[in-house]
Amino acid sequence: MVDLDTPLRTLLGARAATLLADGLELRSVGGLLDHLPRRYHERGELTDLADLVVGETATVQARVEKVERRPMRSGRRSMLRVTVTDGRALLALTFFNQTWRERDLRPGVTALFAGKVEEFRGRIQLTNPEVHLLEAEGGEGEADGESGNGGADGGSASDGFASALVPIYPAAAKVPSWTVARCVRLALDSLEPVADPLPDDLRRRRRLPSLADAYRLVHQPASRADVTAGRTRLSWDEALVLQVALARRRREVEALATVARTGCPDGLLAAFDAGLPFALTAGQSEVGAAIAADLARPVPMHRLLQGEVGSGKTVVALRAMLAVVDSGGQAVLLAPTETLAAQHERSLREMLGDLARGGELGGPERATRVILVTGSLGARARREALGAIADGSAGLVVGTHALLQEDVRFADLGLVIVDEQHRFGVEQRDALRARGRRPPHLLVMTATPIPRTVAMTVFGDLEVSELTELPRGRSPVATFVVPAAVRSWADRMWGRIRDEVAAGRQAYVVCARIGGAGPDDGAGSEDAAAAGTDVGAADEPENPAMRPTATVTEVLPRLVEGELAGLRVECLHGRLASAERESVMNRFAAGEVDVLVATTVIEVGVNVPNATVMVVLDADRFGVSQLHQLRGRVGRGTATGWCLLYTAAEQDTPAWQRLSAVAATTDGAELARLDLAQRREGDVLGAAQSGGRRSLRLLALLRDEKLIREARAEAFSLVDEDPALERHPALRRLLEAVLDEESAAFLEKG
Ligand code: ADP
Ligand code: MG
């Protein structure tokens, strides 16, 4: 008898265990049973050969049509050409020195063939594929004694597939699908009763099969309904473990004690509100009240604020910061880049006016100081800044995430605000909490629309607030896809920039890469690469990665001499020294630069209301959400904004459709769903944020929204009743395994 922890070596012997370990990284019985079929062949139903992709390892069920033996010129060697069919298309199989296969592969016989799909003279073929005869047709079972299946196959007379559904496993070169199936069968036959991680009561209420039954249902189904039942049960394991982890994290934070920041009635916040040139939107007031209530509790706030670009998050953040300063504490605002940090500092100062002139001659009595800390501060300026932070005279501190890692000492840090969560995962949140005697309150802000299920999983330990309306006076952005193939469109695109500049406005030209030598801007190149390789790459005839990408360094001189001659054009990207970057930004903001040729450093936060046109070159290389973020940079004022998505992608390709979708809607939530549907979830979430590889294996965040929501409710009541999971040892064990994997993945990265 074996259990889930039994090494495969014990079950299968050394030779087969080594094959599974080397080829598929499977080492234990549990690991093997978690290696789920990718799909199922109906016995007798032939694989659609038109779906085969050159370069992939495929397992196909096909019928032998024709067999030819060909002597080879070199003399003793021989070649067998077997043509198989799915009833429509043909596939050529070439066997070298395996003429004995003629015996089994007679015309009319159906079998499974596995191998790497190749193209030869315009036709697809498999060379020396693995062969598995199906009992119903062949009657003989395994007949490939010497074909390299290794010790895993004992040459049994049965084909091992009990039912009409033949599971097809992710396979490796030396471990064909049916070998996996045979090993799984051995495991299931000798599996002793397993401890079930799902609580009995939950299983009964939700009519879910036991874990062992679920494994049988997915590995040896009698019907499609079996497969669904088994997979649903295994999805529950994933969802529940993930949500239990989040529920525990949330309850842990709630058990921490911190300083309540109740503000004061005639403090900075009151003065700020009195001088605000506009009325807060209903959403801003509501979220502001929720944050104020959080801050007033002696438990650290843990909140996510989501709102489209331009929805007015910064005002909300600043008001929270002022409440903390009014309570005698300090607040820090963290941005993902130095450019953004510098810009935040500027806009905080602007909004605060005199209220930021604490300690200055002529500053009002009730004022504080805003301090910017970046890597580019000189030694003296840095010493002064750190001094003001340590003695508490700086109420508001702005910097990049590095501020948290460095040895910056605060007099009394009460609130941390993180702008743009992308690179601020669970681990950073934990690290932050571990800092200082009293954990600060935490507010994470993001402009990326997040589908509800993502919020429930990735940010499941945070309370979520949303700003849904834009402040009045915002103009919509008109977005168009501009095909590179049509010359006159491109001319009109540059003409639009010249027209806007002539009317006193400004423009952005966004490139996916910096170009020249040196590292590329993190966000842009990563996301661009992800968009280029992940999205529809498989179905596009032309590989977009092969096309040269327009780069900042190459586009800038071309525009200056050509399409935008006479305009004041400058560039902005992550490789410029930060002083230079700041100077360019300042001059652009002051209207001294007409056109900014930039990478995605302008993606978040850059706020120049006078900029009304954005041209995105190679727009197909950007993700959907990223394009949506980018275009938020134009139309910040009252004039109509224009976003022109320039692409060489052909009409009717997936890339073109993606761009059309961005052009067709300004609904960020809808685009976020589209993004998630099209990209692999890991890429959208980032490894750290997906909560470990194992936890999102079966779950699809869009499809399984209902299940995730139910699991979340179950998890919270479970954790509230039994925080240490003492009555649920199997669940606790699974949770620990997942968390171990998560922290291992985190350590690898760090
Ligand atoms: P976000 O950070 O969410 O992208 P900001 O906070 O930068 O948005 O706000 C964008 C612009 O809108 C700023 O110029 C800000 O002063 C302005 N703004 C914010 N709230 C309001 C409001 N209630 N009414 C009018 N304008 C507002
Ligand atoms: Mg902002």
PDB file of N, CA, C and O in Angstrom, residues 23 58 83 116 121 196 200 211 305 369 393 634 637 646 665 692:
ATOM      1  N   GLY A  23      11.977  13.539 -16.513  1.00  0.00           N
ATOM      2  CA  GLY A  23      11.158  14.066 -17.595  1.00  0.00           C
ATOM      3  C   GLY A  23      10.074  15.005 -17.118  1.00  0.00           C
ATOM      4  O   GLY A  23       9.774  15.995 -17.780  1.00  0.00           O
ATOM      5  N   ALA A  58       3.045  16.288 -29.380  1.00  0.00           N
ATOM      6  CA  ALA A  58       1.617  16.011 -29.467  1.00  0.00           C
ATOM      7  C   ALA A  58       1.351  14.528 -29.285  1.00  0.00           C
ATOM      8  O   ALA A  58       2.189  13.688 -29.594  1.00  0.00           O
ATOM      9  N   THR A  83       1.424   6.383 -43.224  1.00  0.00           N
ATOM     10  CA  THR A  83       0.544   7.548 -43.324  1.00  0.00           C
ATOM     11  C   THR A  83      -0.696   7.284 -42.493  1.00  0.00           C
ATOM     12  O   THR A  83      -1.336   6.246 -42.641  1.00  0.00           O
ATOM     13  N   LYS A 116       7.246  14.801 -31.483  1.00  0.00           N
ATOM     14  CA  LYS A 116       7.337  16.221 -31.758  1.00  0.00           C
ATOM     15  C   LYS A 116       6.901  16.486 -33.200  1.00  0.00           C
ATOM     16  O   LYS A 116       7.373  15.834 -34.128  1.00  0.00           O
ATOM     17  N   ARG A 121       9.037  19.501 -46.105  1.00  0.00           N
ATOM     18  CA  ARG A 121       8.501  19.786 -47.445  1.00  0.00           C
ATOM     19  C   ARG A 121       7.031  20.157 -47.390  1.00  0.00           C
ATOM     20  O   ARG A 121       6.185  19.608 -48.092  1.00  0.00           O
ATOM     21  N   ASP A 196      -8.260  13.603   4.016  1.00  0.00           N
ATOM     22  CA  ASP A 196      -8.840  14.559   3.071  1.00  0.00           C
ATOM     23  C   ASP A 196      -8.689  15.994   3.571  1.00  0.00           C
ATOM     24  O   ASP A 196      -9.136  16.308   4.662  1.00  0.00           O
ATOM     25  N   ASP A 200     -14.978  17.363   6.229  1.00  0.00           N
ATOM     26  CA  ASP A 200     -16.098  16.466   5.883  1.00  0.00           C
ATOM     27  C   ASP A 200     -17.392  17.219   5.677  1.00  0.00           C
ATOM     28  O   ASP A 200     -18.121  16.999   4.714  1.00  0.00           O
ATOM     29  N   LEU A 211     -11.054  13.037  -1.779  1.00  0.00           N
ATOM     30  CA  LEU A 211      -9.852  13.292  -2.581  1.00  0.00           C
ATOM     31  C   LEU A 211      -9.490  12.075  -3.422  1.00  0.00           C
ATOM     32  O   LEU A 211      -9.217  12.189  -4.620  1.00  0.00           O
ATOM     33  N   LEU A 305      -7.017  50.728  -2.613  1.00  0.00           N
ATOM     34  CA  LEU A 305      -7.863  51.727  -3.256  1.00  0.00           C
ATOM     35  C   LEU A 305      -7.657  51.625  -4.762  1.00  0.00           C
ATOM     36  O   LEU A 305      -6.563  51.860  -5.266  1.00  0.00           O
ATOM     37  N   ARG A 369       6.286  69.533   6.664  1.00  0.00           N
ATOM     38  CA  ARG A 369       7.262  69.529   5.573  1.00  0.00           C
ATOM     39  C   ARG A 369       7.083  68.297   4.719  1.00  0.00           C
ATOM     40  O   ARG A 369       6.747  67.221   5.217  1.00  0.00           O
ATOM     41  N   SER A 393      10.173  66.293  12.013  1.00  0.00           N
ATOM     42  CA  SER A 393       9.717  67.564  11.454  1.00  0.00           C
ATOM     43  C   SER A 393       9.156  67.387  10.043  1.00  0.00           C
ATOM     44  O   SER A 393       8.374  68.203   9.584  1.00  0.00           O
ATOM     45  N   VAL A 634      -3.433  61.176 -21.652  1.00  0.00           N
ATOM     46  CA  VAL A 634      -3.980  62.280 -22.452  1.00  0.00           C
ATOM     47  C   VAL A 634      -5.453  62.452 -22.083  1.00  0.00           C
ATOM     48  O   VAL A 634      -6.077  61.543 -21.577  1.00  0.00           O
ATOM     49  N   GLY A 637      -7.090  67.065 -19.329  1.00  0.00           N
ATOM     50  CA  GLY A 637      -7.665  68.405 -19.242  1.00  0.00           C
ATOM     51  C   GLY A 637      -9.064  68.389 -19.817  1.00  0.00           C
ATOM     52  O   GLY A 637      -9.729  67.363 -19.838  1.00  0.00           O
ATOM     53  N   TYR A 646      -0.557  52.588 -33.289  1.00  0.00           N
ATOM     54  CA  TYR A 646       0.077  52.312 -34.570  1.00  0.00           C
ATOM     55  C   TYR A 646       0.605  50.880 -34.551  1.00  0.00           C
ATOM     56  O   TYR A 646       1.314  50.483 -33.612  1.00  0.00           O
ATOM     57  N   THR A 665     -13.646  50.542 -26.336  1.00  0.00           N
ATOM     58  CA  THR A 665     -14.236  50.808 -25.023  1.00  0.00           C
ATOM     59  C   THR A 665     -13.272  51.560 -24.110  1.00  0.00           C
ATOM     60  O   THR A 665     -12.062  51.423 -24.232  1.00  0.00           O
ATOM     61  N   GLY A 692       1.948  31.533  -5.284  1.00  0.00           N
ATOM     62  CA  GLY A 692       2.556  30.215  -5.461  1.00  0.00           C
ATOM     63  C   GLY A 692       2.004  29.519  -6.683  1.00  0.00           C
ATOM     64  O   GLY A 692       0.852  29.675  -7.017  1.00  0.00           O
TER      65      GLY A 692
END
